[in-house]
Amino acid sequence: MMLEFLLDPASLVPPVFTEYYSDEDDDGSILPLLLLLSGPAFAVFVYLRYRNTDKRHRHEVETHATLHDVRAVDTKVRSLSNLSNSRMKGANHTEVRANRRSIF
Amino acid sequence: MTQLAAGDDAVPATSDAPKVVQTDLGAKDGLTKCQRCGSTEIALNVATGMLRCAFCRHEQSSENAHEAFDLRGDIGDLAGLVVGSGSSDISESTEVVLTFKCSACGAEVVVDTAHSTQARCHWCRNTLSVNAQMPNGAVPDMILPFSVTKEEAMRHIDEFVKKRTFFAHPAFKREFNASNVMGVYLPYMVVDVNAHALLTGQGEHETARRTTGEGKDERTVYDADLFDVEREFDIHIDDLTIESSSERLDQRTGHNTNNIINSIMPFDVENAVRYDSNFLSDFTSERRDSNVEQLGPAVLEQAKDIARHRAIDTLAHYDRGVRWDNEDIEIKGQRWLAAYLPVWLYSHYEQKGGGRSLLHYVAVNGRTGETMGSVPLHKGRVALGAVVAQVIGTAASIGLMVTMS
Ligand SMILES: [Zn+2]
Ligand SMILES: [Zn+2]
């Protein structure tokens, strides 16, 4: 059917959509643009709520583990100023890689 | 009591030869009779977690697996590879369908170990069990008995589905009946890991933030201190649990809904008991078909994730984040046990267009009651809902733009 594309969520989340949420401080001016994505956003929401393709065992936090003899080295390299991002570029300390399921 | 495999002396004592802990000592195949009345009608009493005789109601408890195999030892003392004998490599030549002679009447009884390790003799109605391990993956080191009853599981499934009916596929709604839920023991490997980790990289700590520019050029900028960061530690990972059937390991959500079963972990595997086929009466099982060697890379990758996430606690200073450039994880020791873990599964077979199909599960953890599921969608209705949302969103958007200009 004509509206079938609405159910192919892979095509529904333009990168701009997630970026707006992650980094920039929302000053309200993009709200009208976001509202123009209401239809696709609704389809994605229903898809995930019913099909739960985003769910998995969160092994990285749900597995018991203890640290012992922790040795820490922290050496200041230099000061940086006037950075435009609120987060460090390339930060990966919360990454999960042993992830077998794909959401869509 | 720890018992090393009898054949151990024959194996040259190289450091990488696995140490095998024999976990089926004294296990017997065939008729396992009630100690009090001799009946073979023995099954799990979900309320007590004990095996109960259907005739005389005699209950017998099972030994905790970790204690029975003396595996309570400190993970920090683990060295090399230690495996339970029920985790040993599967040999292709070992039959999956076994034939036994019923010792009560002499008839031949077939046990299909792909689905259970028990079968009933057609002639004398006695139950025959397979308890001795053989290299076909059917008899694990330990089993975690169901403690969530079928009624409780049905309630969880009903509740889950009730919240997802409006956009559900009509065939799913028509056929839905939670009492069709099945209790299945699924195969897993439970792994303890003693590892040493060295993480090196850089981190940033915010020192100031301010607003610059005016009007349209107004933006926030940040100052930060950049650090070289190093973290070195020993990590003891307890009961890392991973599916050990190749079918269940496949979690491509376009092909199956195995991610649903994956998501109801973890289980309290520390309460698993020595394997006894009588736990399988009233339930089915799936056979393990993956070996330690095949699962090793996935376990290492998960261990790295766990180490990376445990290290977060030591990085509070770096509020802008840390970029690890190098992650060395050296596994010093590991201990593997094969386990059957209890899952209540409700299935629905969706026939899709173009001859494709998808098996949807609603799964309930047989210990914790944690519930997750996949409900097929009524696509036309979702599309309609999306159109309605789009119309409302577009109207609101135009309204906002008008008021803002
Ligand atoms: Zn009895
Ligand atoms: Zn018989």
Coordinates of C-alpha atoms and ligand atoms in Angstrom, one line a residue:
Chain A
M1 CA 0.0 0.0 0.0
M2 CA 1.0 3.6 -0.5
L3 CA 1.7 4.3 3.1
E4 CA 3.9 1.2 3.6
F5 CA 7.0 3.4 3.7
L6 CA 5.8 4.7 7.1
L7 CA 6.4 1.2 8.5
D8 CA 10.0 0.9 7.3
P9 CA 11.5 2.7 10.3
A10 CA 15.0 2.5 8.9
S11 CA 14.0 5.2 6.5
L12 CA 12.2 7.2 9.1
V13 CA 14.8 8.5 11.4
P14 CA 16.9 11.1 9.5
P15 CA 20.2 11.7 11.2
V16 CA 19.2 15.3 11.8
F17 CA 16.4 14.0 14.1
T18 CA 18.7 12.3 16.6
E19 CA 21.3 15.0 16.4
Y20 CA 18.9 17.7 17.5
Y21 CA 18.3 15.8 20.7
S22 CA 21.8 14.9 21.5
D23 CA 23.9 18.0 21.2
E24 CA 22.4 21.3 20.5
D25 CA 20.7 23.3 23.2
D26 CA 17.1 23.6 22.1
D27 CA 16.1 27.2 21.9
G28 CA 12.7 26.5 20.5
S29 CA 13.4 27.5 16.9
I30 CA 13.6 23.9 15.7
L31 CA 10.3 22.8 17.3
P32 CA 8.2 23.5 14.2
L33 CA 10.6 21.3 12.1
L34 CA 10.4 18.5 14.6
L35 CA 6.7 18.6 14.5
L36 CA 6.8 18.0 10.8
L37 CA 8.2 14.5 11.7
S38 CA 5.2 13.6 13.9
G39 CA 3.9 10.9 11.5
P40 CA 7.2 9.0 11.2
A41 CA 8.0 9.5 14.9
F42 CA 4.6 8.0 15.8
A43 CA 5.2 5.0 13.6
V44 CA 8.6 4.4 15.2
F45 CA 7.1 4.7 18.7
V46 CA 4.4 2.1 18.0
Y47 CA 6.8 -0.2 16.2
L48 CA 9.2 -0.3 19.2
R49 CA 6.4 -0.6 21.7
Y50 CA 4.9 -3.6 20.0
R51 CA 7.9 -5.4 18.5
N52 CA 10.5 -4.5 21.1
T53 CA 13.3 -5.0 18.6
D54 CA 15.5 -2.6 20.6
K55 CA 15.4 -4.8 23.7
R56 CA 18.3 -7.0 24.8
H57 CA 20.0 -8.3 27.9
R58 CA 22.2 -5.5 29.1
H59 CA 25.1 -7.7 29.9
E60 CA 27.5 -4.8 30.5
V61 CA 25.5 -3.7 33.6
E62 CA 23.5 -6.8 34.5
T63 CA 26.4 -9.1 35.0
H64 CA 28.0 -9.2 38.5
A65 CA 31.6 -8.1 38.4
T66 CA 34.1 -6.6 40.9
L67 CA 37.3 -4.6 40.4
H68 CA 40.4 -5.2 42.4
D69 CA 43.8 -3.4 42.7
V70 CA 42.7 -0.5 40.6
R71 CA 45.6 1.6 39.5
A72 CA 44.8 5.1 38.1
V73 CA 47.0 7.5 36.2
D74 CA 45.6 11.0 35.3
T75 CA 48.1 13.4 33.7
K76 CA 47.0 16.8 32.6
V77 CA 48.1 17.4 29.0
R78 CA 46.8 21.0 28.3
S79 CA 43.8 23.3 28.7
L80 CA 41.4 23.6 25.8
S81 CA 39.1 26.7 25.3
N82 CA 36.2 27.8 23.2
L83 CA 35.0 24.2 22.4
S84 CA 31.6 24.1 20.7
N85 CA 30.6 20.7 21.9
S86 CA 29.4 20.0 25.4
R87 CA 30.8 16.4 25.1
M88 CA 34.3 15.2 24.4
K89 CA 34.8 14.3 20.7
G90 CA 35.2 10.6 20.2
A91 CA 34.3 9.7 23.8
N92 CA 33.7 5.9 23.9
H93 CA 33.8 4.9 27.6
T94 CA 30.1 4.0 27.6
E95 CA 30.1 2.0 24.4
V96 CA 28.7 -1.5 24.1
R97 CA 30.1 -3.7 21.3
A98 CA 29.0 -7.3 22.0
N99 CA 25.6 -6.5 20.8
R100 CA 24.1 -9.0 18.4
R101 CA 20.7 -7.6 17.7
S102 CA 19.9 -5.0 15.2
I103 CA 16.9 -2.7 15.9
F104 CA 15.4 -2.5 12.4
Chain B
M1 CA 33.8 -32.6 46.2
T2 CA 36.0 -31.8 43.3
Q3 CA 36.6 -34.6 40.9
L4 CA 38.9 -34.2 38.0
A5 CA 38.2 -36.3 35.0
A6 CA 39.7 -39.8 35.3
G7 CA 41.4 -39.4 32.0
D8 CA 43.3 -36.3 33.2
D9 CA 46.6 -38.1 33.8
A10 CA 46.7 -39.3 30.2
V11 CA 46.5 -35.7 28.9
P12 CA 49.9 -34.0 28.8
A13 CA 49.9 -31.2 31.4
T14 CA 50.0 -28.3 29.0
S15 CA 48.7 -25.0 30.3
D16 CA 46.0 -24.6 27.7
A17 CA 44.5 -28.1 28.1
P18 CA 41.2 -27.5 29.9
K19 CA 40.7 -28.9 33.3
V20 CA 37.5 -30.9 33.4
V21 CA 35.3 -31.0 36.4
Q22 CA 33.2 -34.2 36.3
T23 CA 29.6 -33.1 37.0
D24 CA 27.6 -36.3 36.4
L25 CA 29.2 -38.6 38.9
G26 CA 26.8 -41.3 40.0
A27 CA 24.3 -40.3 37.4
K28 CA 22.3 -43.2 36.0
D29 CA 20.2 -43.5 32.9
G30 CA 16.9 -45.4 32.8
L31 CA 14.4 -45.7 35.5
T32 CA 14.9 -43.2 38.4
K33 CA 12.6 -44.4 41.1
C34 CA 11.1 -42.6 44.1
Q35 CA 13.2 -43.4 47.1
R36 CA 10.1 -44.1 49.2
C37 CA 7.6 -45.9 46.9
G38 CA 9.5 -46.9 43.7
S39 CA 7.3 -44.9 41.3
T40 CA 9.0 -43.2 38.3
E41 CA 6.4 -40.4 38.3
I42 CA 8.7 -37.7 39.6
A43 CA 8.3 -34.0 38.7
L44 CA 9.2 -30.6 39.8
N45 CA 7.0 -29.0 42.5
V46 CA 7.3 -25.4 41.3
A47 CA 6.2 -24.1 44.7
T48 CA 9.0 -25.7 46.6
G49 CA 11.6 -26.1 43.9
M50 CA 11.9 -29.8 44.9
L51 CA 11.3 -33.0 43.0
R52 CA 8.0 -34.7 44.1
C53 CA 6.7 -38.2 43.6
A54 CA 3.2 -38.0 42.1
F55 CA 2.1 -41.1 44.1
C56 CA 3.4 -40.8 47.6
R57 CA 4.1 -37.0 47.6
H58 CA 7.6 -37.7 48.9
E59 CA 9.8 -34.7 48.1
Q60 CA 13.6 -34.7 47.6
S61 CA 15.8 -31.7 47.4
S62 CA 18.7 -31.3 45.0
E63 CA 22.2 -30.3 45.7
N64 CA 23.2 -26.8 44.7
A65 CA 25.4 -27.2 41.6
H66 CA 28.2 -24.8 42.6
E67 CA 28.5 -26.5 46.0
A68 CA 28.3 -30.0 44.6
F69 CA 31.1 -29.3 42.2
D70 CA 33.1 -27.2 44.7
L71 CA 33.0 -24.2 42.4
R72 CA 32.4 -21.6 45.1
G73 CA 36.1 -20.7 45.0
D74 CA 37.3 -17.2 44.5
I75 CA 37.2 -16.1 40.9
G76 CA 40.6 -14.3 41.6
D77 CA 42.2 -17.8 42.0
L78 CA 41.0 -19.0 38.6
A79 CA 43.8 -19.9 36.2
G80 CA 43.5 -21.4 32.8
L81 CA 40.4 -23.0 31.4
V82 CA 38.1 -25.0 33.7
V83 CA 35.0 -26.7 32.2
G84 CA 32.3 -28.8 33.6
S85 CA 32.0 -32.2 31.9
G86 CA 28.6 -31.2 30.7
S87 CA 30.1 -28.3 28.7
S88 CA 32.6 -30.5 26.9
D89 CA 32.8 -30.4 23.1
I90 CA 30.0 -31.9 21.1
S91 CA 31.0 -34.8 18.8
E92 CA 29.0 -34.9 15.6
S93 CA 28.9 -38.7 15.7
T94 CA 27.0 -38.8 18.9
E95 CA 23.4 -39.7 18.4
V96 CA 20.7 -37.1 19.4
V97 CA 18.0 -39.7 19.4
L98 CA 18.9 -42.5 21.9
T99 CA 17.3 -45.9 22.4
F100 CA 17.1 -47.5 25.8
K101 CA 15.9 -50.8 27.0
C102 CA 13.2 -50.3 29.6
S103 CA 14.4 -52.1 32.7
A104 CA 10.9 -52.6 33.9
C105 CA 9.4 -54.4 30.9
G106 CA 12.3 -54.9 28.4
A107 CA 10.7 -52.8 25.6
E108 CA 12.8 -50.3 23.5
V109 CA 12.2 -46.7 24.4
V110 CA 13.3 -43.8 22.3
V111 CA 14.5 -40.5 23.8
D112 CA 14.8 -37.5 21.5
T113 CA 17.4 -35.5 23.4
A114 CA 16.8 -32.4 21.2
H115 CA 13.5 -31.8 23.0
S116 CA 13.8 -33.6 26.4
T117 CA 16.0 -36.0 28.2
Q118 CA 13.0 -38.1 29.2
A119 CA 10.5 -40.4 27.5
R120 CA 7.7 -42.7 28.7
C121 CA 7.8 -46.4 27.9
H122 CA 4.7 -47.0 25.7
W123 CA 4.2 -50.4 27.2
C124 CA 4.6 -50.1 31.0
R125 CA 4.2 -46.3 31.2
N126 CA 7.3 -45.9 33.3
T127 CA 9.5 -42.8 32.7
L128 CA 13.0 -43.2 31.5
S129 CA 15.6 -40.6 32.1
V130 CA 19.0 -39.7 30.5
N131 CA 21.3 -38.3 33.2
A132 CA 24.7 -39.4 32.2
Q133 CA 26.5 -36.9 30.0
M134 CA 27.4 -37.8 26.4
P135 CA 29.0 -35.6 23.8
N136 CA 25.8 -34.4 22.2
G137 CA 25.1 -31.4 24.4
A138 CA 21.8 -32.8 25.8
V139 CA 22.8 -33.2 29.5
P140 CA 24.2 -30.0 31.0
D141 CA 26.2 -29.5 34.2
M142 CA 23.3 -27.9 36.0
I143 CA 19.7 -26.8 35.8
L144 CA 17.7 -23.9 37.3
P145 CA 14.2 -25.2 38.1
F146 CA 11.1 -23.1 37.3
S147 CA 9.9 -21.1 40.2
V148 CA 7.3 -19.1 38.3
T149 CA 4.1 -21.2 37.9
K150 CA 2.3 -21.5 34.6
E151 CA -0.6 -19.4 36.1
E152 CA 1.7 -16.6 37.0
A153 CA 3.3 -16.7 33.6
M154 CA -0.1 -16.5 31.9
R155 CA -0.9 -13.5 34.1
H156 CA 2.3 -11.8 33.0
I157 CA 1.6 -12.5 29.4
D158 CA -2.0 -11.4 29.6
E159 CA -0.9 -8.1 31.1
F160 CA 1.8 -7.6 28.5
V161 CA -0.5 -8.2 25.6
K162 CA -3.4 -6.2 27.0
K163 CA -1.3 -3.1 26.8
R164 CA -0.6 -3.8 23.1
T165 CA -3.9 -4.6 21.5
F166 CA -5.0 -1.5 19.5
F167 CA -2.3 -1.8 16.8
A168 CA -1.9 -5.6 17.0
H169 CA -2.4 -7.8 14.0
P170 CA -6.0 -9.1 13.8
A171 CA -4.8 -12.7 13.5
F172 CA -2.7 -12.3 16.7
K173 CA -5.7 -10.9 18.6
R174 CA -8.0 -13.6 17.3
E175 CA -5.6 -16.5 18.2
F176 CA -4.3 -15.1 21.5
N177 CA -4.7 -17.5 24.4
A178 CA -2.1 -17.2 27.2
S179 CA -2.8 -20.8 28.3
N180 CA -0.8 -22.0 25.2
V181 CA 2.4 -20.9 26.9
M182 CA 5.1 -23.6 27.1
G183 CA 7.7 -24.1 29.7
V184 CA 11.1 -24.6 28.0
Y185 CA 14.5 -25.2 29.5
L186 CA 16.9 -23.4 27.1
P187 CA 20.7 -24.1 26.9
Y188 CA 23.2 -21.5 28.2
M189 CA 26.8 -21.4 29.2
V190 CA 27.5 -19.7 32.5
V191 CA 31.1 -18.3 32.7
D192 CA 33.2 -16.9 35.5
V193 CA 36.1 -14.8 34.2
N194 CA 39.3 -13.7 36.0
A195 CA 40.8 -11.0 33.9
H196 CA 43.3 -8.2 34.0
A197 CA 42.5 -5.0 32.1
L198 CA 44.6 -2.1 31.0
L199 CA 42.7 0.9 29.4
T200 CA 44.6 3.9 28.1
G201 CA 43.2 7.0 26.4
Q202 CA 42.3 10.6 27.1
G203 CA 39.6 12.4 29.0
E204 CA 38.2 15.9 29.3
H205 CA 37.0 17.8 32.4
E206 CA 34.9 20.9 31.9
T207 CA 36.3 24.0 33.6
A208 CA 34.0 26.7 32.3
R209 CA 31.1 27.4 29.9
R210 CA 29.8 30.7 28.7
T211 CA 27.6 32.3 26.1
T212 CA 29.2 34.2 23.2
G213 CA 27.8 36.3 20.3
E214 CA 24.5 38.0 20.1
G215 CA 21.1 37.4 18.5
K216 CA 21.3 34.8 15.8
D217 CA 25.0 34.1 16.6
E218 CA 24.5 33.4 20.3
R219 CA 26.0 30.0 21.3
T220 CA 27.5 28.2 24.2
V221 CA 31.2 27.5 24.3
Y222 CA 33.2 25.3 26.7
D223 CA 36.6 25.3 28.3
A224 CA 38.1 22.0 29.4
D225 CA 41.3 20.3 30.7
L226 CA 42.6 17.4 28.7
F227 CA 44.2 14.5 30.5
D228 CA 46.0 11.3 29.6
V229 CA 44.0 8.6 31.4
E230 CA 45.1 5.1 32.4
R231 CA 43.2 2.5 34.4
E232 CA 44.6 -0.9 35.2
F233 CA 42.7 -3.4 37.3
D234 CA 41.8 -7.0 37.9
I235 CA 38.2 -7.8 37.2
H236 CA 36.2 -10.8 38.6
I237 CA 33.2 -11.5 36.4
D238 CA 30.6 -13.8 38.0
D239 CA 28.1 -15.9 36.0
L240 CA 28.3 -14.2 32.7
T241 CA 25.5 -16.0 30.8
I242 CA 25.2 -16.6 27.1
E243 CA 23.0 -18.7 24.8
S244 CA 24.6 -21.9 23.7
S245 CA 22.3 -22.9 20.8
S246 CA 23.2 -21.5 17.4
E247 CA 19.6 -20.8 16.7
R248 CA 19.1 -18.7 19.8
L249 CA 22.4 -16.9 19.3
D250 CA 21.0 -15.6 16.0
Q251 CA 19.3 -12.3 17.0
R252 CA 18.8 -10.6 13.7
T253 CA 15.4 -8.9 14.4
G254 CA 14.4 -9.1 10.8
H255 CA 14.6 -12.9 10.9
N256 CA 13.5 -13.9 14.4
T257 CA 12.5 -12.5 17.8
N258 CA 15.2 -14.3 19.8
N259 CA 16.2 -10.8 21.2
I260 CA 13.0 -11.1 23.3
I261 CA 14.3 -14.2 25.0
N262 CA 17.7 -12.6 25.4
S263 CA 16.2 -9.5 27.1
I264 CA 14.6 -11.4 30.0
M265 CA 18.0 -12.3 31.4
P266 CA 19.6 -12.3 34.0
F267 CA 18.7 -15.5 35.9
D268 CA 19.8 -16.3 39.5
V269 CA 22.1 -19.0 38.2
E270 CA 23.9 -19.2 41.5
N271 CA 20.8 -21.2 42.6
A272 CA 21.1 -23.8 39.9
V273 CA 21.2 -27.5 41.1
R274 CA 22.8 -30.6 39.9
Y275 CA 21.2 -31.9 36.7
D276 CA 18.3 -34.3 37.1
S277 CA 16.1 -35.2 34.1
N278 CA 13.1 -35.4 36.4
F279 CA 13.0 -31.6 36.3
L280 CA 12.0 -31.9 32.7
S281 CA 8.8 -33.7 33.2
D282 CA 5.9 -31.4 32.2
F283 CA 8.5 -29.2 30.3
T284 CA 10.5 -29.4 27.1
S285 CA 14.2 -28.6 26.5
E286 CA 16.4 -27.5 23.7
R287 CA 19.8 -29.0 23.2
R288 CA 23.1 -27.1 23.3
D289 CA 24.9 -27.2 20.0
S290 CA 27.7 -24.7 20.5
N291 CA 31.1 -25.4 22.2
V292 CA 33.3 -23.4 24.5
E293 CA 35.6 -22.6 21.6
Q294 CA 32.8 -21.2 19.4
L295 CA 31.4 -19.1 22.2
G296 CA 34.8 -17.8 23.5
P297 CA 35.0 -14.7 21.3
A298 CA 31.5 -13.6 22.2
V299 CA 32.3 -14.1 25.9
L300 CA 35.5 -12.1 25.6
E301 CA 33.7 -9.3 23.8
Q302 CA 31.1 -9.2 26.6
A303 CA 33.8 -9.3 29.2
K304 CA 35.4 -6.2 27.6
D305 CA 32.0 -4.4 27.7
I306 CA 31.7 -5.3 31.4
A307 CA 35.2 -4.0 32.1
R308 CA 34.7 -0.8 30.2
H309 CA 31.4 -0.2 32.1
R310 CA 32.8 -1.0 35.5
A311 CA 35.6 1.5 34.8
I312 CA 33.0 4.3 34.5
D313 CA 32.9 4.5 38.3
T314 CA 36.5 5.6 38.4
L315 CA 36.0 8.3 35.8
A316 CA 33.8 10.8 37.7
H317 CA 36.3 13.6 37.1
Y318 CA 35.8 13.4 33.3
D319 CA 32.4 14.9 32.9
R320 CA 32.9 15.5 29.2
G321 CA 33.8 11.9 28.6
V322 CA 36.8 9.6 28.0
R323 CA 38.1 8.2 24.7
W324 CA 39.8 4.9 25.2
D325 CA 42.5 4.4 22.5
N326 CA 43.6 1.0 23.8
E327 CA 41.8 -1.7 25.7
D328 CA 43.9 -4.7 26.7
I329 CA 42.0 -7.5 28.4
E330 CA 43.9 -10.5 29.4
I331 CA 41.9 -13.5 30.6
K332 CA 43.9 -15.2 33.3
G333 CA 41.3 -17.8 34.2
Q334 CA 37.8 -18.9 33.2
R335 CA 35.3 -21.5 34.3
W336 CA 32.5 -22.7 32.1
L337 CA 29.3 -24.6 33.1
A338 CA 26.5 -25.7 30.8
A339 CA 23.1 -24.9 32.2
Y340 CA 19.4 -25.3 31.4
L341 CA 17.5 -22.1 32.4
P342 CA 13.7 -21.9 32.6
V343 CA 11.7 -19.8 30.2
W344 CA 7.9 -19.6 29.6
L345 CA 7.3 -19.1 25.9
Y346 CA 4.2 -18.0 24.2
S347 CA 4.6 -18.2 20.4
H348 CA 2.7 -16.7 17.5
Y349 CA 3.5 -17.6 13.9
E350 CA 3.0 -14.6 11.6
Q351 CA 2.5 -15.3 7.9
K352 CA 3.8 -12.3 6.0
G353 CA 3.5 -11.4 2.3
G354 CA 5.8 -13.0 -0.2
G355 CA 6.0 -16.3 1.6
R356 CA 7.9 -14.9 4.5
S357 CA 7.0 -15.6 8.1
L358 CA 8.1 -14.5 11.5
L359 CA 7.8 -16.3 14.8
H360 CA 6.8 -13.9 17.6
Y361 CA 7.5 -14.7 21.2
V362 CA 6.2 -13.4 24.5
A363 CA 8.7 -14.7 27.0
V364 CA 8.6 -14.8 30.8
N365 CA 11.7 -15.5 32.9
G366 CA 10.9 -18.7 34.8
R367 CA 12.6 -17.4 37.9
T368 CA 12.1 -13.6 38.1
G369 CA 8.9 -13.2 36.1
E370 CA 10.5 -10.6 33.9
T371 CA 8.4 -10.4 30.8
M372 CA 9.1 -9.1 27.2
G373 CA 7.4 -9.8 23.9
S374 CA 7.0 -9.1 20.3
V375 CA 3.4 -8.4 19.0
P376 CA 2.8 -8.4 15.2
L377 CA 1.4 -5.1 13.9
H378 CA -1.7 -4.2 12.0
K379 CA 0.2 -2.1 9.5
G380 CA -2.8 -0.3 8.0
R381 CA -3.9 0.9 11.4
V382 CA -0.4 2.1 12.3
A383 CA -0.2 3.9 9.0
L384 CA -3.5 5.6 9.7
G385 CA -2.3 6.6 13.2
A386 CA 0.9 8.0 11.6
V387 CA -1.2 10.1 9.2
V388 CA -3.3 11.4 12.0
A389 CA -0.2 12.3 14.0
Q390 CA 1.3 13.9 10.9
V391 CA -1.7 16.1 10.3
I392 CA -1.8 17.2 13.9
G393 CA 1.9 17.8 14.0
T394 CA 1.9 19.8 10.7
A395 CA -1.0 22.0 11.9
A396 CA 0.9 22.7 15.2
S397 CA 4.1 23.4 13.3
I398 CA 2.4 25.9 11.0
G399 CA 0.7 27.5 14.0
L400 CA 4.0 27.9 15.8
M401 CA 5.8 29.3 12.8
V402 CA 3.0 31.9 12.3
T403 CA 3.2 33.0 15.9
M404 CA 7.0 33.1 15.9
S405 CA 7.3 35.3 12.7
Ligands
ZN1 ZN 6.9 -42.1 45.9
ZN2 ZN 8.6 -50.4 30.0

